[in-house]
Amino acid sequence: MILVIANPKSGYLKTHNAGASLAGIHSILGNSGHVALTQNTQELENALRLYEYKPPTVIVPFGGDGTVSAVLGAAAKVWGEHAIPAIFPVHAGTMNMIAWDAYPKTAPLKALQWLVENQASTHLHSTPRYPIKTSGQQYGFVFGFGVTVNFMHAYYSLGSGPIAATKLLAKIAWGIIRRSQFVENLFSTVKGQQSRDNATPQGFAWQACLALSIQCLPLRFRVSTSGGPLANQDMCLIAGVPNKLALVVNLLRIWLGRMPHSVGVERSTIHRIDFQFDSPTAWQLDGDVHAPLSSIQISSAPAVQFVAME
């Protein structure tokens, strides 16, 4: 059985006729599954608990990255993090980094149609992905603070989607060249203590921190060494004080997956990291900005099977 969790705030349902789209989902599913329209995390958990003793074969978070993350968090509460049903992400949100990690962009209803037609097939292919788990029991695939949080605030102020992201990158690149105050505010420094994989705590003063367990950021920036169909239970940490001019000069190389030393950040593989901030610090998970905390721990969670179109 396929369970579609539809997020009414998703980019797709907000920009298309929501009623017609939901009718299309029902029509495609037929007798193959059910749809739950959930407005918040409590409604989501309640919807999943209806299937607590007979889990769906596949859950389809009909939204973007935030919807996938919310589904993972609720599913872990209902079935435990070692027994989350297979996930089939669709490109139906403002940001679809997680769906991109599983298969190329495909219209959401077309992808759902493919799933329905192939769900009974022994050739339905899935590969493991390893979410990032926070000490607050949230699950996601891209964690960050510093410039990454400031970037998200600026991004949402311009709207959303690829056009807004491209405009913002162009604004940042031009601002770096001109040394604008906007860029100086964007690259603010976060200080504190960090401990990786139970090592001795060390002080840090970073402007950028990203931890990813998928391969690419929006606009297909292949910055991560983790994720993809051959993923391991780890995450890629990218952190430091970027050389802003080198960042602009090497933008194409970064998009292709390289990280020249001149950029001024480290890129390493970790399984867990603990942060103690000198002052409460805002952070983001899969594009959603969360309230400031004085400390947070992130770790690589057990595998979740992700179905991929073939």
PDB file of C-alpha atoms in Angstrom:
ATOM      1  CA  MET A   1       0.000   0.000   0.000  1.00  0.00           C
ATOM      2  CA  ILE A   2       1.191   3.493  -0.891  1.00  0.00           C
ATOM      3  CA  LEU A   3       0.587   6.330   1.568  1.00  0.00           C
ATOM      4  CA  VAL A   4       0.808   9.852   0.188  1.00  0.00           C
ATOM      5  CA  ILE A   5       1.389  12.578   2.778  1.00  0.00           C
ATOM      6  CA  ALA A   6       0.329  15.788   1.063  1.00  0.00           C
ATOM      7  CA  ASN A   7       1.606  19.100   2.402  1.00  0.00           C
ATOM      8  CA  PRO A   8      -0.876  21.862   1.424  1.00  0.00           C
ATOM      9  CA  LYS A   9       1.904  24.437   1.868  1.00  0.00           C
ATOM     10  CA  SER A  10       4.219  22.718  -0.622  1.00  0.00           C
ATOM     11  CA  GLY A  11       5.473  24.657  -3.602  1.00  0.00           C
ATOM     12  CA  TYR A  12       3.621  22.440  -6.069  1.00  0.00           C
ATOM     13  CA  LEU A  13       0.218  22.626  -4.410  1.00  0.00           C
ATOM     14  CA  LYS A  14       0.557  26.381  -3.876  1.00  0.00           C
ATOM     15  CA  THR A  15       1.438  27.093  -7.510  1.00  0.00           C
ATOM     16  CA  HIS A  16      -0.977  24.609  -9.083  1.00  0.00           C
ATOM     17  CA  ASN A  17      -4.684  24.093  -8.560  1.00  0.00           C
ATOM     18  CA  ALA A  18      -4.537  22.286  -5.219  1.00  0.00           C
ATOM     19  CA  GLY A  19      -7.989  20.730  -5.551  1.00  0.00           C
ATOM     20  CA  ALA A  20      -7.308  19.417  -9.043  1.00  0.00           C
ATOM     21  CA  SER A  21      -3.867  18.168  -7.992  1.00  0.00           C
ATOM     22  CA  LEU A  22      -5.268  16.260  -5.006  1.00  0.00           C
ATOM     23  CA  ALA A  23      -7.981  14.805  -7.227  1.00  0.00           C
ATOM     24  CA  GLY A  24      -5.224  13.733  -9.615  1.00  0.00           C
ATOM     25  CA  ILE A  25      -3.365  12.012  -6.769  1.00  0.00           C
ATOM     26  CA  HIS A  26      -6.533  10.128  -5.738  1.00  0.00           C
ATOM     27  CA  SER A  27      -7.162   9.135  -9.348  1.00  0.00           C
ATOM     28  CA  ILE A  28      -3.624   7.833  -9.840  1.00  0.00           C
ATOM     29  CA  LEU A  29      -3.640   5.865  -6.586  1.00  0.00           C
ATOM     30  CA  GLY A  30      -7.001   4.208  -7.131  1.00  0.00           C
ATOM     31  CA  ASN A  31      -7.044   1.134  -4.898  1.00  0.00           C
ATOM     32  CA  SER A  32      -3.254   1.185  -4.516  1.00  0.00           C
ATOM     33  CA  GLY A  33      -3.100   3.551  -1.572  1.00  0.00           C
ATOM     34  CA  HIS A  34      -4.399   6.434   0.485  1.00  0.00           C
ATOM     35  CA  VAL A  35      -3.830  10.184   0.794  1.00  0.00           C
ATOM     36  CA  ALA A  36      -3.484  12.161   4.023  1.00  0.00           C
ATOM     37  CA  LEU A  37      -3.549  15.961   3.863  1.00  0.00           C
ATOM     38  CA  THR A  38      -1.688  17.191   6.946  1.00  0.00           C
ATOM     39  CA  GLN A  39      -1.311  20.790   8.116  1.00  0.00           C
ATOM     40  CA  ASN A  40       1.271  20.305  10.881  1.00  0.00           C
ATOM     41  CA  THR A  41       3.522  17.781  12.602  1.00  0.00           C
ATOM     42  CA  GLN A  42       0.816  16.575  15.008  1.00  0.00           C
ATOM     43  CA  GLU A  43      -1.627  15.879  12.170  1.00  0.00           C
ATOM     44  CA  LEU A  44       1.191  14.113  10.334  1.00  0.00           C
ATOM     45  CA  GLU A  45       1.986  11.861  13.282  1.00  0.00           C
ATOM     46  CA  ASN A  46      -1.717  11.123  13.774  1.00  0.00           C
ATOM     47  CA  ALA A  47      -2.025  10.143  10.112  1.00  0.00           C
ATOM     48  CA  LEU A  48       0.888   7.724  10.375  1.00  0.00           C
ATOM     49  CA  ARG A  49      -0.402   6.172  13.598  1.00  0.00           C
ATOM     50  CA  LEU A  50      -3.452   4.934  11.697  1.00  0.00           C
ATOM     51  CA  TYR A  51      -1.021   2.506  10.059  1.00  0.00           C
ATOM     52  CA  GLU A  52       1.091   1.756  13.127  1.00  0.00           C
ATOM     53  CA  TYR A  53       0.387  -1.987  13.043  1.00  0.00           C
ATOM     54  CA  LYS A  54       0.177  -2.323   9.266  1.00  0.00           C
ATOM     55  CA  PRO A  55       2.787   0.061   7.811  1.00  0.00           C
ATOM     56  CA  PRO A  56       2.546   1.196   4.191  1.00  0.00           C
ATOM     57  CA  THR A  57       4.948  -0.335   1.701  1.00  0.00           C
ATOM     58  CA  VAL A  58       6.005   3.121   0.520  1.00  0.00           C
ATOM     59  CA  ILE A  59       5.405   6.611   1.913  1.00  0.00           C
ATOM     60  CA  VAL A  60       5.309   9.479  -0.581  1.00  0.00           C
ATOM     61  CA  PRO A  61       5.951  12.874   1.069  1.00  0.00           C
ATOM     62  CA  PHE A  62       4.164  15.091  -1.466  1.00  0.00           C
ATOM     63  CA  GLY A  63       6.171  18.259  -0.934  1.00  0.00           C
ATOM     64  CA  GLY A  64       9.783  19.325  -0.764  1.00  0.00           C
ATOM     65  CA  ASP A  65      12.708  18.755   1.572  1.00  0.00           C
ATOM     66  CA  GLY A  66      10.876  20.029   4.639  1.00  0.00           C
ATOM     67  CA  THR A  67       8.026  17.591   4.032  1.00  0.00           C
ATOM     68  CA  VAL A  68      10.425  14.651   3.678  1.00  0.00           C
ATOM     69  CA  SER A  69      12.176  15.628   6.923  1.00  0.00           C
ATOM     70  CA  ALA A  70       8.859  15.990   8.778  1.00  0.00           C
ATOM     71  CA  VAL A  71       7.723  12.572   7.538  1.00  0.00           C
ATOM     72  CA  LEU A  72      10.975  10.951   8.684  1.00  0.00           C
ATOM     73  CA  GLY A  73      10.670  12.501  12.145  1.00  0.00           C
ATOM     74  CA  ALA A  74       7.050  11.395  12.564  1.00  0.00           C
ATOM     75  CA  ALA A  75       7.756   7.923  11.139  1.00  0.00           C
ATOM     76  CA  ALA A  76      10.608   7.436  13.621  1.00  0.00           C
ATOM     77  CA  LYS A  77       8.172   8.149  16.474  1.00  0.00           C
ATOM     78  CA  VAL A  78       5.577   5.712  15.127  1.00  0.00           C
ATOM     79  CA  TRP A  79       7.727   2.775  13.992  1.00  0.00           C
ATOM     80  CA  GLY A  80      11.185   3.540  15.399  1.00  0.00           C
ATOM     81  CA  GLU A  81      14.116   4.831  13.391  1.00  0.00           C
ATOM     82  CA  HIS A  82      15.180   1.304  12.385  1.00  0.00           C
ATOM     83  CA  ALA A  83      11.792   0.443  10.847  1.00  0.00           C
ATOM     84  CA  ILE A  84      10.782   3.469   8.791  1.00  0.00           C
ATOM     85  CA  PRO A  85       8.949   2.345   5.614  1.00  0.00           C
ATOM     86  CA  ALA A  86      10.532   3.021   2.220  1.00  0.00           C
ATOM     87  CA  ILE A  87      10.334   6.654   1.121  1.00  0.00           C
ATOM     88  CA  PHE A  88       9.610   7.895  -2.402  1.00  0.00           C
ATOM     89  CA  PRO A  89      10.400  11.636  -2.507  1.00  0.00           C
ATOM     90  CA  VAL A  90       8.860  13.716  -5.278  1.00  0.00           C
ATOM     91  CA  HIS A  91       9.897  17.064  -6.752  1.00  0.00           C
ATOM     92  CA  ALA A  92       6.918  18.928  -5.300  1.00  0.00           C
ATOM     93  CA  GLY A  93       8.475  21.543  -3.033  1.00  0.00           C
ATOM     94  CA  THR A  94      10.285  24.840  -3.098  1.00  0.00           C
ATOM     95  CA  MET A  95      13.511  22.928  -2.436  1.00  0.00           C
ATOM     96  CA  ASN A  96      13.903  19.340  -3.665  1.00  0.00           C
ATOM     97  CA  MET A  97      17.497  18.441  -2.783  1.00  0.00           C
ATOM     98  CA  ILE A  98      16.463  15.087  -1.312  1.00  0.00           C
ATOM     99  CA  ALA A  99      14.409  14.032  -4.339  1.00  0.00           C
ATOM    100  CA  TRP A 100      17.312  15.040  -6.607  1.00  0.00           C
ATOM    101  CA  ASP A 101      19.555  12.714  -4.595  1.00  0.00           C
ATOM    102  CA  ALA A 102      17.282   9.801  -5.539  1.00  0.00           C
ATOM    103  CA  TYR A 103      16.455  10.506  -9.212  1.00  0.00           C
ATOM    104  CA  PRO A 104      16.402  13.335 -11.820  1.00  0.00           C
ATOM    105  CA  LYS A 105      13.641  15.928 -11.812  1.00  0.00           C
ATOM    106  CA  THR A 106      10.295  14.473 -12.809  1.00  0.00           C
ATOM    107  CA  ALA A 107       6.808  15.990 -12.604  1.00  0.00           C
ATOM    108  CA  PRO A 108       5.295  14.865  -9.260  1.00  0.00           C
ATOM    109  CA  LEU A 109       2.144  13.271 -10.686  1.00  0.00           C
ATOM    110  CA  LYS A 110       4.143  11.509 -13.381  1.00  0.00           C
ATOM    111  CA  ALA A 111       6.491  10.131 -10.718  1.00  0.00           C
ATOM    112  CA  LEU A 112       3.532   8.950  -8.629  1.00  0.00           C
ATOM    113  CA  GLN A 113       2.020   7.261 -11.684  1.00  0.00           C
ATOM    114  CA  TRP A 114       5.305   5.428 -12.229  1.00  0.00           C
ATOM    115  CA  LEU A 115       5.348   4.269  -8.605  1.00  0.00           C
ATOM    116  CA  VAL A 116       1.793   2.918  -8.781  1.00  0.00           C
ATOM    117  CA  GLU A 117       2.568   1.049 -11.987  1.00  0.00           C
ATOM    118  CA  ASN A 118       5.766  -0.458 -10.575  1.00  0.00           C
ATOM    119  CA  GLN A 119       5.009  -1.022  -6.881  1.00  0.00           C
ATOM    120  CA  ALA A 120       4.197  -4.711  -7.371  1.00  0.00           C
ATOM    121  CA  SER A 121       7.310  -5.252  -9.451  1.00  0.00           C
ATOM    122  CA  THR A 122      10.199  -7.154  -7.944  1.00  0.00           C
ATOM    123  CA  HIS A 123      12.400  -4.687  -9.798  1.00  0.00           C
ATOM    124  CA  LEU A 124      11.304  -1.687  -7.728  1.00  0.00           C
ATOM    125  CA  HIS A 125      14.737  -0.386  -6.777  1.00  0.00           C
ATOM    126  CA  SER A 126      15.629   1.288  -3.506  1.00  0.00           C
ATOM    127  CA  THR A 127      18.924   2.358  -1.986  1.00  0.00           C
ATOM    128  CA  PRO A 128      19.776   3.428   1.561  1.00  0.00           C
ATOM    129  CA  ARG A 129      20.084   7.044   2.644  1.00  0.00           C
ATOM    130  CA  TYR A 130      21.325   8.082   6.074  1.00  0.00           C
ATOM    131  CA  PRO A 131      19.508  11.082   7.558  1.00  0.00           C
ATOM    132  CA  ILE A 132      21.120  13.497   9.966  1.00  0.00           C
ATOM    133  CA  LYS A 133      19.529  13.284  13.405  1.00  0.00           C
ATOM    134  CA  THR A 134      19.621  16.183  15.862  1.00  0.00           C
ATOM    135  CA  SER A 135      19.637  15.941  19.642  1.00  0.00           C
ATOM    136  CA  GLY A 136      16.090  17.332  19.443  1.00  0.00           C
ATOM    137  CA  GLN A 137      14.980  14.239  17.466  1.00  0.00           C
ATOM    138  CA  GLN A 138      14.616  16.060  14.153  1.00  0.00           C
ATOM    139  CA  TYR A 139      15.681  14.287  10.982  1.00  0.00           C
ATOM    140  CA  GLY A 140      17.003  15.831   7.782  1.00  0.00           C
ATOM    141  CA  PHE A 141      19.805  15.792   5.274  1.00  0.00           C
ATOM    142  CA  VAL A 142      21.357  19.288   5.327  1.00  0.00           C
ATOM    143  CA  PHE A 143      22.252  20.975   8.627  1.00  0.00           C
ATOM    144  CA  GLY A 144      23.949  24.326   8.958  1.00  0.00           C
ATOM    145  CA  PHE A 145      24.499  27.611  10.748  1.00  0.00           C
ATOM    146  CA  GLY A 146      26.286  30.877  10.075  1.00  0.00           C
ATOM    147  CA  VAL A 147      26.123  31.993   6.455  1.00  0.00           C
ATOM    148  CA  THR A 148      23.787  29.095   5.611  1.00  0.00           C
ATOM    149  CA  VAL A 149      21.085  30.462   7.940  1.00  0.00           C
ATOM    150  CA  ASN A 150      21.628  34.033   6.743  1.00  0.00           C
ATOM    151  CA  PHE A 151      21.425  32.769   3.158  1.00  0.00           C
ATOM    152  CA  MET A 152      18.047  31.137   3.853  1.00  0.00           C
ATOM    153  CA  HIS A 153      16.648  34.362   5.338  1.00  0.00           C
ATOM    154  CA  ALA A 154      17.794  36.315   2.264  1.00  0.00           C
ATOM    155  CA  TYR A 155      16.514  33.572  -0.061  1.00  0.00           C
ATOM    156  CA  TYR A 156      13.006  33.594   1.378  1.00  0.00           C
ATOM    157  CA  SER A 157      12.940  37.396   1.279  1.00  0.00           C
ATOM    158  CA  LEU A 158      13.336  37.175  -2.515  1.00  0.00           C
ATOM    159  CA  GLY A 159      10.584  34.597  -2.858  1.00  0.00           C
ATOM    160  CA  SER A 160      11.660  31.022  -3.484  1.00  0.00           C
ATOM    161  CA  GLY A 161      12.701  28.590  -6.186  1.00  0.00           C
ATOM    162  CA  PRO A 162      15.622  28.416  -8.645  1.00  0.00           C
ATOM    163  CA  ILE A 163      15.170  31.983  -9.922  1.00  0.00           C
ATOM    164  CA  ALA A 164      15.338  33.452  -6.413  1.00  0.00           C
ATOM    165  CA  ALA A 165      18.393  31.309  -5.607  1.00  0.00           C
ATOM    166  CA  THR A 166      20.158  32.395  -8.796  1.00  0.00           C
ATOM    167  CA  LYS A 167      19.405  36.065  -8.125  1.00  0.00           C
ATOM    168  CA  LEU A 168      20.732  35.768  -4.596  1.00  0.00           C
ATOM    169  CA  LEU A 169      23.950  34.072  -5.704  1.00  0.00           C
ATOM    170  CA  ALA A 170      24.488  36.820  -8.265  1.00  0.00           C
ATOM    171  CA  LYS A 171      23.849  39.468  -5.580  1.00  0.00           C
ATOM    172  CA  ILE A 172      26.333  37.797  -3.253  1.00  0.00           C
ATOM    173  CA  ALA A 173      28.990  37.435  -5.953  1.00  0.00           C
ATOM    174  CA  TRP A 174      28.649  41.106  -6.939  1.00  0.00           C
ATOM    175  CA  GLY A 175      28.601  42.108  -3.271  1.00  0.00           C
ATOM    176  CA  ILE A 176      31.848  40.215  -2.635  1.00  0.00           C
ATOM    177  CA  ILE A 177      33.524  42.050  -5.489  1.00  0.00           C
ATOM    178  CA  ARG A 178      32.234  45.399  -4.203  1.00  0.00           C
ATOM    179  CA  ARG A 179      32.746  44.464  -0.514  1.00  0.00           C
ATOM    180  CA  SER A 180      29.165  45.419   0.308  1.00  0.00           C
ATOM    181  CA  GLN A 181      27.739  45.563   3.815  1.00  0.00           C
ATOM    182  CA  PHE A 182      25.135  42.998   2.779  1.00  0.00           C
ATOM    183  CA  VAL A 183      27.865  40.415   2.268  1.00  0.00           C
ATOM    184  CA  GLU A 184      29.641  41.361   5.493  1.00  0.00           C
ATOM    185  CA  ASN A 185      26.400  40.759   7.407  1.00  0.00           C
ATOM    186  CA  LEU A 186      25.807  37.520   5.535  1.00  0.00           C
ATOM    187  CA  PHE A 187      29.197  36.112   6.568  1.00  0.00           C
ATOM    188  CA  SER A 188      28.871  36.688  10.306  1.00  0.00           C
ATOM    189  CA  THR A 189      31.082  34.649  12.654  1.00  0.00           C
ATOM    190  CA  VAL A 190      29.766  31.995  15.041  1.00  0.00           C
ATOM    191  CA  LYS A 191      32.019  30.992  17.962  1.00  0.00           C
ATOM    192  CA  GLY A 192      31.981  28.079  20.362  1.00  0.00           C
ATOM    193  CA  GLN A 193      33.297  24.579  21.058  1.00  0.00           C
ATOM    194  CA  GLN A 194      32.896  21.535  18.825  1.00  0.00           C
ATOM    195  CA  SER A 195      33.693  17.870  19.349  1.00  0.00           C
ATOM    196  CA  ARG A 196      33.706  15.367  16.484  1.00  0.00           C
ATOM    197  CA  ASP A 197      33.167  11.654  16.899  1.00  0.00           C
ATOM    198  CA  ASN A 198      33.804  11.869  20.673  1.00  0.00           C
ATOM    199  CA  ALA A 199      37.179  13.623  20.232  1.00  0.00           C
ATOM    200  CA  THR A 200      38.445  16.321  22.595  1.00  0.00           C
ATOM    201  CA  PRO A 201      36.403  19.544  22.264  1.00  0.00           C
ATOM    202  CA  GLN A 202      38.047  22.341  20.284  1.00  0.00           C
ATOM    203  CA  GLY A 203      37.216  25.992  19.892  1.00  0.00           C
ATOM    204  CA  PHE A 204      35.879  27.245  16.565  1.00  0.00           C
ATOM    205  CA  ALA A 205      35.125  30.589  14.960  1.00  0.00           C
ATOM    206  CA  TRP A 206      33.350  29.801  11.699  1.00  0.00           C
ATOM    207  CA  GLN A 207      31.375  31.870   9.266  1.00  0.00           C
ATOM    208  CA  ALA A 208      30.065  28.810   7.434  1.00  0.00           C
ATOM    209  CA  CYS A 209      29.039  25.372   8.623  1.00  0.00           C
ATOM    210  CA  LEU A 210      27.261  22.722   6.576  1.00  0.00           C
ATOM    211  CA  ALA A 211      26.793  19.040   7.330  1.00  0.00           C
ATOM    212  CA  LEU A 212      25.219  17.019   4.523  1.00  0.00           C
ATOM    213  CA  SER A 213      24.288  13.403   3.916  1.00  0.00           C
ATOM    214  CA  ILE A 214      23.131  14.047   0.341  1.00  0.00           C
ATOM    215  CA  GLN A 215      25.302  14.983  -2.613  1.00  0.00           C
ATOM    216  CA  CYS A 216      24.000  18.326  -3.827  1.00  0.00           C
ATOM    217  CA  LEU A 217      22.694  21.667  -2.696  1.00  0.00           C
ATOM    218  CA  PRO A 218      20.071  23.607  -4.701  1.00  0.00           C
ATOM    219  CA  LEU A 219      21.050  24.442  -8.283  1.00  0.00           C
ATOM    220  CA  ARG A 220      22.891  21.094  -8.278  1.00  0.00           C
ATOM    221  CA  PHE A 221      25.998  22.312  -6.446  1.00  0.00           C
ATOM    222  CA  ARG A 222      27.743  18.972  -5.872  1.00  0.00           C
ATOM    223  CA  VAL A 223      29.547  19.999  -2.698  1.00  0.00           C
ATOM    224  CA  SER A 224      29.187  16.831  -0.622  1.00  0.00           C
ATOM    225  CA  THR A 225      31.283  13.680  -0.398  1.00  0.00           C
ATOM    226  CA  SER A 226      28.326  11.834   1.203  1.00  0.00           C
ATOM    227  CA  GLY A 227      24.981  10.658  -0.131  1.00  0.00           C
ATOM    228  CA  GLY A 228      23.933   9.221  -3.451  1.00  0.00           C
ATOM    229  CA  PRO A 229      23.064   5.599  -4.290  1.00  0.00           C
ATOM    230  CA  LEU A 230      26.305   4.342  -2.718  1.00  0.00           C
ATOM    231  CA  ALA A 231      25.850   6.296   0.519  1.00  0.00           C
ATOM    232  CA  ASN A 232      27.562   5.281   3.736  1.00  0.00           C
ATOM    233  CA  GLN A 233      26.434   6.070   7.274  1.00  0.00           C
ATOM    234  CA  ASP A 234      28.278   9.362   7.514  1.00  0.00           C
ATOM    235  CA  MET A 235      27.969  13.038   6.650  1.00  0.00           C
ATOM    236  CA  CYS A 236      30.141  15.572   4.919  1.00  0.00           C
ATOM    237  CA  LEU A 237      31.218  18.547   7.050  1.00  0.00           C
ATOM    238  CA  ILE A 238      32.102  21.795   5.282  1.00  0.00           C
ATOM    239  CA  ALA A 239      33.175  24.502   7.718  1.00  0.00           C
ATOM    240  CA  GLY A 240      35.461  27.464   8.188  1.00  0.00           C
ATOM    241  CA  VAL A 241      35.930  31.085   7.190  1.00  0.00           C
ATOM    242  CA  PRO A 242      35.564  31.261   3.412  1.00  0.00           C
ATOM    243  CA  ASN A 243      37.863  33.387   1.299  1.00  0.00           C
ATOM    244  CA  LYS A 244      35.061  35.301  -0.369  1.00  0.00           C
ATOM    245  CA  LEU A 245      36.907  36.264  -3.542  1.00  0.00           C
ATOM    246  CA  ALA A 246      38.204  32.705  -4.007  1.00  0.00           C
ATOM    247  CA  LEU A 247      34.628  31.532  -3.493  1.00  0.00           C
ATOM    248  CA  VAL A 248      33.471  33.609  -6.472  1.00  0.00           C
ATOM    249  CA  VAL A 249      36.435  32.670  -8.667  1.00  0.00           C
ATOM    250  CA  ASN A 250      35.953  28.956  -7.978  1.00  0.00           C
ATOM    251  CA  LEU A 251      32.161  28.870  -8.165  1.00  0.00           C
ATOM    252  CA  LEU A 252      32.117  26.654 -11.267  1.00  0.00           C
ATOM    253  CA  ARG A 253      34.648  24.252  -9.740  1.00  0.00           C
ATOM    254  CA  ILE A 254      32.553  24.028  -6.586  1.00  0.00           C
ATOM    255  CA  TRP A 255      29.460  23.334  -8.691  1.00  0.00           C
ATOM    256  CA  LEU A 256      31.365  20.450 -10.275  1.00  0.00           C
ATOM    257  CA  GLY A 257      32.248  19.000  -6.883  1.00  0.00           C
ATOM    258  CA  ARG A 258      35.710  20.387  -6.196  1.00  0.00           C
ATOM    259  CA  MET A 259      36.690  22.372  -3.129  1.00  0.00           C
ATOM    260  CA  PRO A 260      40.012  24.180  -3.769  1.00  0.00           C
ATOM    261  CA  HIS A 261      42.105  24.933  -0.666  1.00  0.00           C
ATOM    262  CA  SER A 262      42.032  28.616  -1.586  1.00  0.00           C
ATOM    263  CA  VAL A 263      38.331  28.728  -0.679  1.00  0.00           C
ATOM    264  CA  GLY A 264      39.414  28.462   2.956  1.00  0.00           C
ATOM    265  CA  VAL A 265      37.038  25.790   4.289  1.00  0.00           C
ATOM    266  CA  GLU A 266      37.650  22.204   5.312  1.00  0.00           C
ATOM    267  CA  ARG A 267      35.694  19.316   3.852  1.00  0.00           C
ATOM    268  CA  SER A 268      35.754  16.133   5.902  1.00  0.00           C
ATOM    269  CA  THR A 269      33.699  13.035   6.687  1.00  0.00           C
ATOM    270  CA  ILE A 270      32.213  12.644  10.171  1.00  0.00           C
ATOM    271  CA  HIS A 271      29.628  10.518  11.976  1.00  0.00           C
ATOM    272  CA  ARG A 272      28.737  12.842  14.841  1.00  0.00           C
ATOM    273  CA  ILE A 273      29.520  16.351  16.032  1.00  0.00           C
ATOM    274  CA  ASP A 274      28.567  18.256  19.188  1.00  0.00           C
ATOM    275  CA  PHE A 275      28.342  22.043  19.298  1.00  0.00           C
ATOM    276  CA  GLN A 276      28.414  24.376  22.300  1.00  0.00           C
ATOM    277  CA  PHE A 277      27.823  27.950  21.142  1.00  0.00           C
ATOM    278  CA  ASP A 278      29.159  31.018  22.947  1.00  0.00           C
ATOM    279  CA  SER A 279      25.734  32.608  22.422  1.00  0.00           C
ATOM    280  CA  PRO A 280      22.396  31.140  21.267  1.00  0.00           C
ATOM    281  CA  THR A 281      22.652  30.441  17.544  1.00  0.00           C
ATOM    282  CA  ALA A 282      19.993  29.905  14.895  1.00  0.00           C
ATOM    283  CA  TRP A 283      20.395  26.831  12.719  1.00  0.00           C
ATOM    284  CA  GLN A 284      18.717  25.278   9.716  1.00  0.00           C
ATOM    285  CA  LEU A 285      17.721  21.788   8.667  1.00  0.00           C
ATOM    286  CA  ASP A 286      16.761  21.181   5.044  1.00  0.00           C
ATOM    287  CA  GLY A 287      16.028  24.854   4.507  1.00  0.00           C
ATOM    288  CA  ASP A 288      13.856  25.362   7.599  1.00  0.00           C
ATOM    289  CA  VAL A 289      15.411  27.843  10.050  1.00  0.00           C
ATOM    290  CA  HIS A 290      15.052  26.916  13.731  1.00  0.00           C
ATOM    291  CA  ALA A 291      15.164  29.017  16.896  1.00  0.00           C
ATOM    292  CA  PRO A 292      18.569  29.766  18.469  1.00  0.00           C
ATOM    293  CA  LEU A 293      20.097  27.134  20.741  1.00  0.00           C
ATOM    294  CA  SER A 294      23.061  27.139  23.103  1.00  0.00           C
ATOM    295  CA  SER A 295      24.040  23.607  22.115  1.00  0.00           C
ATOM    296  CA  ILE A 296      23.121  20.911  19.623  1.00  0.00           C
ATOM    297  CA  GLN A 297      24.361  17.481  18.621  1.00  0.00           C
ATOM    298  CA  ILE A 298      23.972  15.969  15.153  1.00  0.00           C
ATOM    299  CA  SER A 299      24.718  12.393  14.178  1.00  0.00           C
ATOM    300  CA  SER A 300      24.264  10.003  11.287  1.00  0.00           C
ATOM    301  CA  ALA A 301      21.003   8.088  11.734  1.00  0.00           C
ATOM    302  CA  PRO A 302      20.226   4.506  10.626  1.00  0.00           C
ATOM    303  CA  ALA A 303      19.497   3.855   6.961  1.00  0.00           C
ATOM    304  CA  VAL A 304      16.147   4.634   5.366  1.00  0.00           C
ATOM    305  CA  GLN A 305      15.362   2.996   2.023  1.00  0.00           C
ATOM    306  CA  PHE A 306      14.635   5.488  -0.761  1.00  0.00           C
ATOM    307  CA  VAL A 307      12.837   4.327  -3.887  1.00  0.00           C
ATOM    308  CA  ALA A 308      14.309   5.683  -7.115  1.00  0.00           C
ATOM    309  CA  MET A 309      12.785   5.889 -10.579  1.00  0.00           C
ATOM    310  CA  GLU A 310      14.687   3.822 -13.132  1.00  0.00           C
TER     311      GLU A 310
END
